[in-house]
PDB file of C-alpha atoms and ligand atoms in Angstrom:
ATOM      1  CA  MET A 204     -46.830  19.469  -6.838  1.00 87.00           C
ATOM      2  CA  SER A 205     -48.884  16.247  -6.919  1.00 95.00           C
ATOM      3  CA  PHE A 206     -48.320  12.674  -5.826  1.00 97.00           C
ATOM      4  CA  VAL A 207     -48.920   9.389  -7.636  1.00 96.00           C
ATOM      5  CA  ASP A 208     -51.800   7.178  -6.496  1.00 94.00           C
ATOM      6  CA  GLY A 209     -51.122   3.909  -4.693  1.00 95.00           C
ATOM      7  CA  PRO A 210     -48.006   2.252  -3.353  1.00 97.00           C
ATOM      8  CA  VAL A 211     -44.536   2.634  -4.869  1.00 98.00           C
ATOM      9  CA  THR A 212     -41.753   0.107  -4.227  1.00 98.00           C
ATOM     10  CA  VAL A 213     -37.995   0.558  -4.596  1.00 98.00           C
ATOM     11  CA  ARG A 214     -35.306  -2.128  -4.430  1.00 98.00           C
ATOM     12  CA  VAL A 215     -31.862  -1.035  -3.362  1.00 98.00           C
ATOM     13  CA  PRO A 216     -28.656  -3.108  -3.208  1.00 98.00           C
ATOM     14  CA  ALA A 217     -26.085  -3.659  -0.495  1.00 98.00           C
ATOM     15  CA  SER A 218     -22.652  -2.288  -1.285  1.00 98.00           C
ATOM     16  CA  SER A 219     -19.063  -2.796  -0.327  1.00 98.00           C
ATOM     17  CA  ALA A 220     -16.865   0.301  -0.018  1.00 98.00           C
ATOM     18  CA  ASN A 221     -13.071   0.677  -0.204  1.00 98.00           C
ATOM     19  CA  LEU A 222     -12.488  -2.807  -1.771  1.00 98.00           C
ATOM     20  CA  GLY A 223      -9.089  -2.796  -0.054  1.00 98.00           C
ATOM     21  CA  PRO A 224      -6.922   0.066  -1.342  1.00 98.00           C
ATOM     22  CA  GLY A 225      -9.660   2.386  -2.657  1.00 98.00           C
ATOM     23  CA  PHE A 226     -10.443   3.950   0.711  1.00 98.00           C
ATOM     24  CA  ASP A 227     -13.509   6.246   0.632  1.00 97.00           C
ATOM     25  CA  ALA A 228     -13.574   6.051  -3.183  1.00 98.00           C
ATOM     26  CA  LEU A 229     -14.368   2.627  -4.648  1.00 98.00           C
ATOM     27  CA  GLY A 230     -17.716   0.882  -4.241  1.00 98.00           C
ATOM     28  CA  LEU A 231     -19.286  -2.316  -5.503  1.00 98.00           C
ATOM     29  CA  ALA A 232     -23.036  -3.057  -5.481  1.00 98.00           C
ATOM     30  CA  VAL A 233     -23.895  -6.656  -4.609  1.00 98.00           C
ATOM     31  CA  ALA A 234     -27.106  -8.617  -5.057  1.00 98.00           C
ATOM     32  CA  LEU A 235     -28.504  -8.422  -1.537  1.00 98.00           C
ATOM     33  CA  HIS A 236     -31.462  -6.055  -1.534  1.00 98.00           C
ATOM     34  CA  ASP A 237     -33.683  -4.080   0.804  1.00 98.00           C
ATOM     35  CA  GLU A 238     -37.168  -3.383  -0.509  1.00 98.00           C
ATOM     36  CA  ILE A 239     -39.076  -0.311   0.617  1.00 98.00           C
ATOM     37  CA  THR A 240     -42.668   0.598  -0.198  1.00 98.00           C
ATOM     38  CA  ALA A 241     -44.526   3.825   0.536  1.00 98.00           C
ATOM     39  CA  GLU A 242     -47.809   5.476  -0.242  1.00 97.00           C
ATOM     40  CA  VAL A 243     -49.382   8.806   0.512  1.00 97.00           C
ATOM     41  CA  ILE A 244     -52.068   8.767   3.230  1.00 97.00           C
ATOM     42  CA  ASP A 245     -54.330  11.519   4.566  1.00 96.00           C
ATOM     43  CA  ASP A 246     -52.143  12.345   7.517  1.00 96.00           C
ATOM     44  CA  GLY A 247     -49.606  11.025  10.013  1.00 97.00           C
ATOM     45  CA  LEU A 248     -46.666   8.693   9.612  1.00 98.00           C
ATOM     46  CA  GLU A 249     -46.843   4.880   9.756  1.00 98.00           C
ATOM     47  CA  VAL A 250     -43.546   2.982   9.625  1.00 97.00           C
ATOM     48  CA  ARG A 251     -43.316  -0.812   9.559  1.00 97.00           C
ATOM     49  CA  VAL A 252     -39.998  -2.630   9.479  1.00 97.00           C
ATOM     50  CA  SER A 253     -39.324  -6.338   9.082  1.00 97.00           C
ATOM     51  CA  GLY A 254     -36.090  -8.283   8.747  1.00 97.00           C
ATOM     52  CA  GLU A 255     -32.639  -6.919   9.607  1.00 95.00           C
ATOM     53  CA  GLY A 256     -32.539  -4.283  12.336  1.00 89.00           C
ATOM     54  CA  LYS A 257     -36.286  -4.353  12.892  1.00 90.00           C
ATOM     55  CA  ASP A 258     -35.975  -4.035  16.671  1.00 90.00           C
ATOM     56  CA  GLY A 259     -33.215  -1.429  16.605  1.00 88.00           C
ATOM     57  CA  VAL A 260     -34.557   1.329  14.359  1.00 92.00           C
ATOM     58  CA  PRO A 261     -36.905   4.185  15.306  1.00 90.00           C
ATOM     59  CA  LEU A 262     -40.395   4.124  13.801  1.00 91.00           C
ATOM     60  CA  ASP A 263     -40.858   7.898  13.627  1.00 91.00           C
ATOM     61  CA  GLU A 264     -39.518  10.886  11.647  1.00 94.00           C
ATOM     62  CA  THR A 265     -35.978   9.941  12.674  1.00 96.00           C
ATOM     63  CA  HIS A 266     -36.109   6.659  10.718  1.00 97.00           C
ATOM     64  CA  LEU A 267     -33.333   7.040   8.138  1.00 98.00           C
ATOM     65  CA  VAL A 268     -35.565   6.246   5.150  1.00 98.00           C
ATOM     66  CA  VAL A 269     -38.137   8.799   6.352  1.00 98.00           C
ATOM     67  CA  GLU A 270     -35.451  11.458   6.851  1.00 98.00           C
ATOM     68  CA  ALA A 271     -34.159  10.864   3.327  1.00 98.00           C
ATOM     69  CA  MET A 272     -37.688  10.919   1.879  1.00 98.00           C
ATOM     70  CA  HIS A 273     -38.494  14.181   3.652  1.00 98.00           C
ATOM     71  CA  ALA A 274     -35.261  15.776   2.416  1.00 98.00           C
ATOM     72  CA  ALA A 275     -36.100  14.713  -1.148  1.00 98.00           C
ATOM     73  CA  PHE A 276     -39.731  15.902  -0.902  1.00 98.00           C
ATOM     74  CA  ASP A 277     -38.495  19.259   0.446  1.00 98.00           C
ATOM     75  CA  LEU A 278     -36.168  19.674  -2.560  1.00 97.00           C
ATOM     76  CA  MET A 279     -38.982  18.806  -4.971  1.00 97.00           C
ATOM     77  CA  GLY A 280     -41.390  21.335  -3.464  1.00 95.00           C
ATOM     78  CA  GLY A 281     -43.258  19.844  -0.501  1.00 94.00           C
ATOM     79  CA  ARG A 282     -44.146  16.840   1.633  1.00 97.00           C
ATOM     80  CA  PRO A 283     -47.292  14.726   1.295  1.00 97.00           C
ATOM     81  CA  PRO A 284     -49.970  15.111   4.015  1.00 97.00           C
ATOM     82  CA  GLY A 285     -49.157  11.674   5.442  1.00 97.00           C
ATOM     83  CA  LEU A 286     -46.998   8.678   4.663  1.00 98.00           C
ATOM     84  CA  ARG A 287     -47.192   4.910   5.112  1.00 98.00           C
ATOM     85  CA  LEU A 288     -43.781   3.221   4.810  1.00 98.00           C
ATOM     86  CA  THR A 289     -42.941  -0.490   4.838  1.00 98.00           C
ATOM     87  CA  CYS A 290     -39.293  -1.623   4.924  1.00 98.00           C
ATOM     88  CA  VAL A 291     -38.314  -5.233   4.234  1.00 98.00           C
ATOM     89  CA  ASN A 292     -34.676  -5.292   5.285  1.00 98.00           C
ATOM     90  CA  VAL A 293     -32.207  -7.890   4.084  1.00 98.00           C
ATOM     91  CA  ILE A 294     -28.946  -5.918   4.304  1.00 98.00           C
ATOM     92  CA  PRO A 295     -27.457  -6.455   7.790  1.00 97.00           C
ATOM     93  CA  HIS A 296     -26.861  -3.342   9.898  1.00 96.00           C
ATOM     94  CA  GLY A 297     -23.446  -2.272  11.160  1.00 95.00           C
ATOM     95  CA  ARG A 298     -21.542  -4.841   9.103  1.00 97.00           C
ATOM     96  CA  GLY A 299     -19.925  -2.707   6.381  1.00 97.00           C
ATOM     97  CA  LEU A 300     -22.445  -3.581   3.677  1.00 98.00           C
ATOM     98  CA  GLY A 301     -23.920  -0.134   3.153  1.00 97.00           C
ATOM     99  CA  SER A 302     -27.243  -0.456   4.996  1.00 97.00           C
ATOM    100  CA  SER A 303     -27.323   3.294   5.794  1.00 97.00           C
ATOM    101  CA  ALA A 304     -26.483   4.241   2.216  1.00 98.00           C
ATOM    102  CA  ALA A 305     -29.201   1.860   1.000  1.00 98.00           C
ATOM    103  CA  ALA A 306     -31.733   3.483   3.356  1.00 98.00           C
ATOM    104  CA  ILE A 307     -30.800   6.991   2.212  1.00 98.00           C
ATOM    105  CA  VAL A 308     -30.598   6.202  -1.512  1.00 98.00           C
ATOM    106  CA  GLY A 309     -33.742   4.064  -1.349  1.00 98.00           C
ATOM    107  CA  GLY A 310     -35.662   6.804   0.460  1.00 98.00           C
ATOM    108  CA  ILE A 311     -34.666   9.458  -2.068  1.00 98.00           C
ATOM    109  CA  VAL A 312     -35.441   7.302  -5.122  1.00 98.00           C
ATOM    110  CA  LEU A 313     -38.739   6.267  -3.524  1.00 98.00           C
ATOM    111  CA  ALA A 314     -39.773   9.865  -2.776  1.00 98.00           C
ATOM    112  CA  ARG A 315     -38.895  10.883  -6.336  1.00 98.00           C
ATOM    113  CA  ALA A 316     -41.019   8.076  -7.776  1.00 98.00           C
ATOM    114  CA  MET A 317     -43.987   9.177  -5.625  1.00 98.00           C
ATOM    115  CA  VAL A 318     -44.074  12.669  -7.130  1.00 98.00           C
ATOM    116  CA  ASP A 319     -45.583  13.347 -10.547  1.00 96.00           C
ATOM    117  CA  GLY A 320     -42.680  14.497 -12.717  1.00 96.00           C
ATOM    118  CA  GLY A 321     -40.225  13.614  -9.939  1.00 97.00           C
ATOM    119  CA  ASP A 322     -37.469  12.656 -12.411  1.00 96.00           C
ATOM    120  CA  GLU A 323     -37.408  16.238 -13.718  1.00 97.00           C
ATOM    121  CA  LEU A 324     -37.723  17.882 -10.310  1.00 98.00           C
ATOM    122  CA  LEU A 325     -34.844  15.790  -8.907  1.00 98.00           C
ATOM    123  CA  ASP A 326     -32.579  14.383 -11.613  1.00 98.00           C
ATOM    124  CA  ASP A 327     -29.959  11.699 -10.924  1.00 98.00           C
ATOM    125  CA  ALA A 328     -27.171  14.211 -10.295  1.00 98.00           C
ATOM    126  CA  ALA A 329     -29.267  16.124  -7.735  1.00 98.00           C
ATOM    127  CA  ALA A 330     -30.544  12.934  -6.102  1.00 98.00           C
ATOM    128  CA  TYR A 331     -27.012  11.514  -5.832  1.00 98.00           C
ATOM    129  CA  GLN A 332     -25.745  14.815  -4.391  1.00 98.00           C
ATOM    130  CA  LEU A 333     -28.504  14.799  -1.774  1.00 98.00           C
ATOM    131  CA  ALA A 334     -27.705  11.191  -0.816  1.00 98.00           C
ATOM    132  CA  VAL A 335     -24.000  11.971  -0.432  1.00 98.00           C
ATOM    133  CA  ASP A 336     -24.769  15.090   1.637  1.00 98.00           C
ATOM    134  CA  LEU A 337     -26.980  13.038   3.960  1.00 98.00           C
ATOM    135  CA  GLU A 338     -24.601  10.062   4.256  1.00 96.00           C
ATOM    136  CA  GLY A 339     -21.317  11.953   4.509  1.00 93.00           C
ATOM    137  CA  HIS A 340     -19.244   9.531   2.400  1.00 90.00           C
ATOM    138  CA  PRO A 341     -19.836   8.960  -1.298  1.00 97.00           C
ATOM    139  CA  ASP A 342     -18.490   5.419  -1.740  1.00 98.00           C
ATOM    140  CA  ASN A 343     -21.454   3.266  -0.627  1.00 98.00           C
ATOM    141  CA  VAL A 344     -23.946   5.834  -1.877  1.00 98.00           C
ATOM    142  CA  ALA A 345     -22.532   5.734  -5.416  1.00 98.00           C
ATOM    143  CA  ALA A 346     -22.731   1.933  -5.615  1.00 98.00           C
ATOM    144  CA  ALA A 347     -26.204   1.751  -4.044  1.00 98.00           C
ATOM    145  CA  PHE A 348     -27.493   4.432  -6.401  1.00 98.00           C
ATOM    146  CA  PHE A 349     -25.904   3.418  -9.705  1.00 98.00           C
ATOM    147  CA  GLY A 350     -25.030  -0.280  -9.213  1.00 98.00           C
ATOM    148  CA  GLY A 351     -21.896  -1.962 -10.593  1.00 98.00           C
ATOM    149  CA  LEU A 352     -18.396  -0.753  -9.712  1.00 98.00           C
ATOM    150  CA  THR A 353     -18.173   2.910  -8.803  1.00 98.00           C
ATOM    151  CA  ILE A 354     -15.408   5.452  -8.301  1.00 98.00           C
ATOM    152  CA  ALA A 355     -16.798   8.298  -6.198  1.00 98.00           C
ATOM    153  CA  TRP A 356     -15.220  11.563  -5.131  1.00 98.00           C
ATOM    154  CA  ILE A 357     -16.121  15.049  -3.908  1.00 97.00           C
ATOM    155  CA  ASP A 358     -14.939  18.027  -5.983  1.00 97.00           C
ATOM    156  CA  GLY A 359     -15.355  21.125  -3.824  1.00 95.00           C
ATOM    157  CA  ALA A 360     -18.820  20.284  -2.550  1.00 94.00           C
ATOM    158  CA  ALA A 361     -19.965  18.473  -5.690  1.00 97.00           C
ATOM    159  CA  ALA A 362     -20.464  14.705  -5.471  1.00 98.00           C
ATOM    160  CA  GLU A 363     -19.017  13.024  -8.560  1.00 98.00           C
ATOM    161  CA  VAL A 364     -19.070   9.429  -9.792  1.00 98.00           C
ATOM    162  CA  GLU A 365     -17.786   7.195 -12.564  1.00 98.00           C
ATOM    163  CA  ARG A 366     -19.652   3.908 -12.955  1.00 98.00           C
ATOM    164  CA  LEU A 367     -17.948   0.875 -14.464  1.00 98.00           C
ATOM    165  CA  THR A 368     -19.157  -2.618 -15.298  1.00 98.00           C
ATOM    166  CA  THR A 369     -17.742  -5.714 -13.630  1.00 97.00           C
ATOM    167  CA  ASP A 370     -18.956  -9.288 -13.222  1.00 92.00           C
ATOM    168  CA  VAL A 371     -16.524 -10.454 -10.547  1.00 96.00           C
ATOM    169  CA  ASP A 372     -17.465 -13.328  -8.207  1.00 94.00           C
ATOM    170  CA  VAL A 373     -18.006 -12.318  -4.599  1.00 98.00           C
ATOM    171  CA  THR A 374     -18.345 -14.187  -1.295  1.00 98.00           C
ATOM    172  CA  VAL A 375     -19.201 -12.213   1.842  1.00 98.00           C
ATOM    173  CA  PHE A 376     -18.512 -13.493   5.352  1.00 98.00           C
ATOM    174  CA  ILE A 377     -20.735 -11.637   7.826  1.00 98.00           C
ATOM    175  CA  PRO A 378     -19.847 -11.919  11.522  1.00 98.00           C
ATOM    176  CA  PRO A 379     -22.575 -12.097  14.159  1.00 96.00           C
ATOM    177  CA  SER A 380     -21.785  -8.726  15.787  1.00 94.00           C
ATOM    178  CA  ALA A 381     -21.695  -5.209  14.420  1.00 95.00           C
ATOM    179  CA  VAL A 382     -18.912  -2.599  14.477  1.00 92.00           C
ATOM    180  CA  SER A 383     -20.002   1.012  13.995  1.00 90.00           C
ATOM    181  CA  THR A 384     -18.436   3.009  11.176  1.00 88.00           C
ATOM    182  CA  ALA A 385     -17.797   5.836  13.670  1.00 91.00           C
ATOM    183  CA  LYS A 386     -15.778   3.493  15.895  1.00 93.00           C
ATOM    184  CA  ALA A 387     -13.857   2.073  12.925  1.00 94.00           C
ATOM    185  CA  ARG A 388     -13.064   5.578  11.637  1.00 93.00           C
ATOM    186  CA  GLY A 389     -11.892   6.573  15.113  1.00 96.00           C
ATOM    187  CA  LEU A 390      -9.106   3.977  14.897  1.00 97.00           C
ATOM    188  CA  LEU A 391      -7.538   5.556  11.814  1.00 97.00           C
ATOM    189  CA  PRO A 392      -4.355   7.612  12.283  1.00 97.00           C
ATOM    190  CA  GLU A 393      -4.257  11.303  11.289  1.00 97.00           C
ATOM    191  CA  THR A 394      -1.383  10.616   8.886  1.00 98.00           C
ATOM    192  CA  VAL A 395       0.064   7.561   7.133  1.00 98.00           C
ATOM    193  CA  PRO A 396       3.610   6.940   5.863  1.00 98.00           C
ATOM    194  CA  HIS A 397       4.214   8.244   2.340  1.00 98.00           C
ATOM    195  CA  ARG A 398       5.262   4.776   1.126  1.00 98.00           C
ATOM    196  CA  ASP A 399       1.935   3.334   2.322  1.00 98.00           C
ATOM    197  CA  ALA A 400      -0.049   6.086   0.597  1.00 98.00           C
ATOM    198  CA  ALA A 401       1.956   5.436  -2.584  1.00 98.00           C
ATOM    199  CA  LEU A 402       1.268   1.707  -2.394  1.00 98.00           C
ATOM    200  CA  ASN A 403      -2.460   2.307  -1.979  1.00 98.00           C
ATOM    201  CA  ALA A 404      -2.568   4.758  -4.898  1.00 98.00           C
ATOM    202  CA  GLY A 405      -0.923   2.211  -7.179  1.00 98.00           C
ATOM    203  CA  ARG A 406      -2.995  -0.726  -5.995  1.00 98.00           C
ATOM    204  CA  SER A 407      -6.315   1.093  -6.272  1.00 98.00           C
ATOM    205  CA  ALA A 408      -5.480   2.035  -9.872  1.00 98.00           C
ATOM    206  CA  LEU A 409      -4.575  -1.612 -10.494  1.00 98.00           C
ATOM    207  CA  LEU A 410      -7.807  -2.739  -8.829  1.00 98.00           C
ATOM    208  CA  VAL A 411      -9.919  -0.846 -11.353  1.00 98.00           C
ATOM    209  CA  ALA A 412      -8.042  -2.687 -14.107  1.00 98.00           C
ATOM    210  CA  ALA A 413      -8.345  -6.027 -12.303  1.00 98.00           C
ATOM    211  CA  LEU A 414     -12.105  -5.657 -11.843  1.00 98.00           C
ATOM    212  CA  THR A 415     -12.696  -4.619 -15.435  1.00 97.00           C
ATOM    213  CA  GLY A 416     -10.954  -7.424 -17.308  1.00 96.00           C
ATOM    214  CA  ARG A 417      -7.691  -8.409 -15.625  1.00 97.00           C
ATOM    215  CA  PRO A 418      -8.800 -10.683 -12.746  1.00 97.00           C
ATOM    216  CA  HIS A 419      -5.364 -12.336 -12.480  1.00 97.00           C
ATOM    217  CA  ARG A 420      -4.195  -9.051 -10.853  1.00 98.00           C
ATOM    218  CA  LEU A 421      -6.776  -9.190  -8.048  1.00 98.00           C
ATOM    219  CA  ILE A 422      -4.499 -10.496  -5.302  1.00 98.00           C
ATOM    220  CA  SER A 423      -1.947  -7.661  -5.754  1.00 98.00           C
ATOM    221  CA  ALA A 424      -4.700  -5.170  -6.501  1.00 98.00           C
ATOM    222  CA  THR A 425      -6.533  -5.735  -3.203  1.00 98.00           C
ATOM    223  CA  GLU A 426      -3.526  -4.949  -0.964  1.00 98.00           C
ATOM    224  CA  ASP A 427      -4.158  -2.101   1.474  1.00 98.00           C
ATOM    225  CA  ARG A 428      -1.857  -0.336   3.963  1.00 98.00           C
ATOM    226  CA  ILE A 429      -3.884   2.647   5.139  1.00 98.00           C
ATOM    227  CA  HIS A 430      -6.974   1.398   6.975  1.00 98.00           C
ATOM    228  CA  GLN A 431      -7.553  -2.352   7.400  1.00 98.00           C
ATOM    229  CA  SER A 432      -4.656  -3.117   9.774  1.00 98.00           C
ATOM    230  CA  TYR A 433      -5.429  -0.025  11.915  1.00 98.00           C
ATOM    231  CA  ARG A 434      -8.963  -1.312  12.429  1.00 97.00           C
ATOM    232  CA  ALA A 435      -7.963  -4.900  13.209  1.00 97.00           C
ATOM    233  CA  GLU A 436      -8.329  -4.442  16.980  1.00 96.00           C
ATOM    234  CA  ALA A 437     -12.062  -3.687  16.555  1.00 97.00           C
ATOM    235  CA  MET A 438     -12.592  -6.812  14.424  1.00 97.00           C
ATOM    236  CA  PRO A 439      -9.845  -9.339  15.228  1.00 97.00           C
ATOM    237  CA  ASP A 440     -11.698 -12.370  13.828  1.00 97.00           C
ATOM    238  CA  SER A 441     -12.380 -10.554  10.550  1.00 98.00           C
ATOM    239  CA  TYR A 442      -8.739  -9.554  10.239  1.00 97.00           C
ATOM    240  CA  LYS A 443      -7.624 -13.126  10.981  1.00 98.00           C
ATOM    241  CA  LEU A 444      -9.923 -14.495   8.247  1.00 98.00           C
ATOM    242  CA  LEU A 445      -8.682 -11.825   5.833  1.00 98.00           C
ATOM    243  CA  ARG A 446      -5.022 -12.803   6.445  1.00 98.00           C
ATOM    244  CA  GLN A 447      -5.795 -16.520   6.200  1.00 98.00           C
ATOM    245  CA  LEU A 448      -7.617 -16.214   2.870  1.00 98.00           C
ATOM    246  CA  ARG A 449      -4.945 -13.922   1.405  1.00 98.00           C
ATOM    247  CA  VAL A 450      -2.178 -16.334   2.428  1.00 98.00           C
ATOM    248  CA  ASP A 451      -4.175 -18.996   0.572  1.00 98.00           C
ATOM    249  CA  GLY A 452      -4.100 -16.775  -2.526  1.00 98.00           C
ATOM    250  CA  VAL A 453      -7.732 -15.590  -2.336  1.00 98.00           C
ATOM    251  CA  PRO A 454      -8.147 -11.833  -3.054  1.00 98.00           C
ATOM    252  CA  THR A 455      -9.877 -10.689   0.130  1.00 98.00           C
ATOM    253  CA  ILE A 456     -10.667  -7.352   1.757  1.00 98.00           C
ATOM    254  CA  ILE A 457     -12.609  -5.906   4.695  1.00 98.00           C
ATOM    255  CA  SER A 458     -15.950  -4.655   3.337  1.00 98.00           C
ATOM    256  CA  GLY A 459     -16.259  -0.917   3.998  1.00 97.00           C
ATOM    257  CA  ALA A 460     -15.551  -0.082   7.630  1.00 97.00           C
ATOM    258  CA  GLY A 461     -16.062  -3.779   8.490  1.00 96.00           C
ATOM    259  CA  PRO A 462     -16.462  -6.211  10.052  1.00 98.00           C
ATOM    260  CA  THR A 463     -17.722  -8.190   7.003  1.00 98.00           C
ATOM    261  CA  VAL A 464     -14.960  -9.908   5.021  1.00 98.00           C
ATOM    262  CA  LEU A 465     -15.333  -9.987   1.234  1.00 98.00           C
ATOM    263  CA  ALA A 466     -13.480 -12.402  -1.057  1.00 98.00           C
ATOM    264  CA  PHE A 467     -13.380 -11.955  -4.822  1.00 98.00           C
ATOM    265  CA  ALA A 468     -13.965 -15.682  -5.313  1.00 98.00           C
ATOM    266  CA  ARG A 469     -16.505 -18.479  -5.011  1.00 97.00           C
ATOM    267  CA  GLY A 470     -16.102 -21.877  -3.410  1.00 97.00           C
ATOM    268  CA  VAL A 471     -14.434 -20.500  -0.272  1.00 98.00           C
ATOM    269  CA  ALA A 472     -17.437 -20.558   2.078  1.00 97.00           C
ATOM    270  CA  GLU A 473     -15.948 -23.296   4.255  1.00 97.00           C
ATOM    271  CA  ALA A 474     -13.402 -20.765   5.571  1.00 98.00           C
ATOM    272  CA  ALA A 475     -16.185 -19.084   7.586  1.00 98.00           C
ATOM    273  CA  PRO A 476     -15.823 -19.178  11.362  1.00 97.00           C
ATOM    274  CA  GLN A 477     -18.707 -20.798  13.237  1.00 97.00           C
ATOM    275  CA  GLY A 478     -21.763 -18.571  13.633  1.00 97.00           C
ATOM    276  CA  TRP A 479     -20.960 -16.351  10.637  1.00 98.00           C
ATOM    277  CA  THR A 480     -23.325 -15.942   7.693  1.00 97.00           C
ATOM    278  CA  VAL A 481     -21.921 -16.556   4.219  1.00 98.00           C
ATOM    279  CA  HIS A 482     -23.402 -15.454   0.884  1.00 98.00           C
ATOM    280  CA  GLU A 483     -22.040 -16.051  -2.595  1.00 98.00           C
ATOM    281  CA  LEU A 484     -23.286 -12.993  -4.463  1.00 97.00           C
ATOM    282  CA  ALA A 485     -23.428 -11.602  -7.951  1.00 97.00           C
ATOM    283  CA  VAL A 486     -22.670  -7.962  -8.640  1.00 98.00           C
ATOM    284  CA  ASP A 487     -25.836  -5.820  -8.769  1.00 98.00           C
ATOM    285  CA  ALA A 488     -25.748  -3.947 -12.058  1.00 98.00           C
ATOM    286  CA  ASP A 489     -28.937  -1.925 -11.572  1.00 98.00           C
ATOM    287  CA  GLY A 490     -28.570   0.123  -8.393  1.00 98.00           C
ATOM    288  CA  ALA A 491     -31.699   1.547  -6.769  1.00 98.00           C
ATOM    289  CA  THR A 492     -34.666   0.590  -8.931  1.00 98.00           C
ATOM    290  CA  VAL A 493     -38.376   1.364  -8.856  1.00 98.00           C
ATOM    291  CA  VAL A 494     -40.083  -2.042  -9.089  1.00 95.00           C
ATOM    292  CA  ARG A 495     -43.698  -0.923  -8.574  1.00 86.00           C
ATOM    293  CA  PRO A 496     -45.784   0.518 -10.166  1.00 83.00           C
TER     294      PRO A 496
HETATM  295  N1  HSE B  61     -15.173   4.247   3.419  1.00 70.81           N
HETATM  296  C1  HSE B  61     -15.754   4.284   4.730  1.00 70.81           C
HETATM  297  C2  HSE B  61     -14.788   3.785   5.753  1.00 70.81           C
HETATM  298  C3  HSE B  61     -16.966   3.417   4.871  1.00 70.81           C
HETATM  299  O1  HSE B  61     -14.080   2.836   5.472  1.00 70.81           O
HETATM  300  O2  HSE B  61     -14.752   4.330   6.846  1.00 70.81           O
HETATM  301  C4  HSE B  61     -18.161   3.793   4.118  1.00 70.81           C
HETATM  302  O3  HSE B  61     -18.351   5.084   3.747  1.00 70.81           O
END
């Protein structure tokens, strides 16, 4: 196995999982990108991080991008003697915008691009499977990897995905503090009422239709009964903004495990509470992309 000369750069998008009713299944890639660059060096590991999370992430083998790169190198046949990695982070951490999935997917796609013949040694299906195995949930991974609107599921142990095209308008409202996915998952009940499960099944089917050509259905299609309200206590301001926008007729959901609020609309930025960051974003149609060389 041999490695390409010089630095390789990968761009990977943020993503929003669940989209309301599609819990653990639907994902949407949005145009907010981390950029990661790596090159083979004679030995050792050098990790530099700027931007989001720069003071909170380890700079050793336990850095999530490095872990993903090592896992990918191992599958392709071996690690390089040394590695220099530079991460320019734009996706906020702990906000429900898929920063972990972006790190894992970005690391795998980067490692693959650094190996001669990497695309054959680790094809998209194998790379996606590895990313899902490392992340644990397929929804953000699918969107970060393939871009666009994704439906992701696990069949036995196999990670599966259908990718669809959408050009919906998106505004994200990002609160100043994080909520961990583990904490948000811990608030979910073991079981939900059958009528709530039935509502979510219907609305998530409708949401796929709404996002692929029937936008007038978005307000009904983004209704959820099985996770958002259970998590409200961990993100009361997010839940309040969600209710307020929905009452005003704006299709709005909690992004992933929260606490970011996502509206399928533009021109609603003034609803943001003080201190929150607002972005009007396009859908990212490309997913993780090698931009250099
Ligand atoms: N779908 C997950 C959750 C988040 O809501 O807990 C991302 O995998």
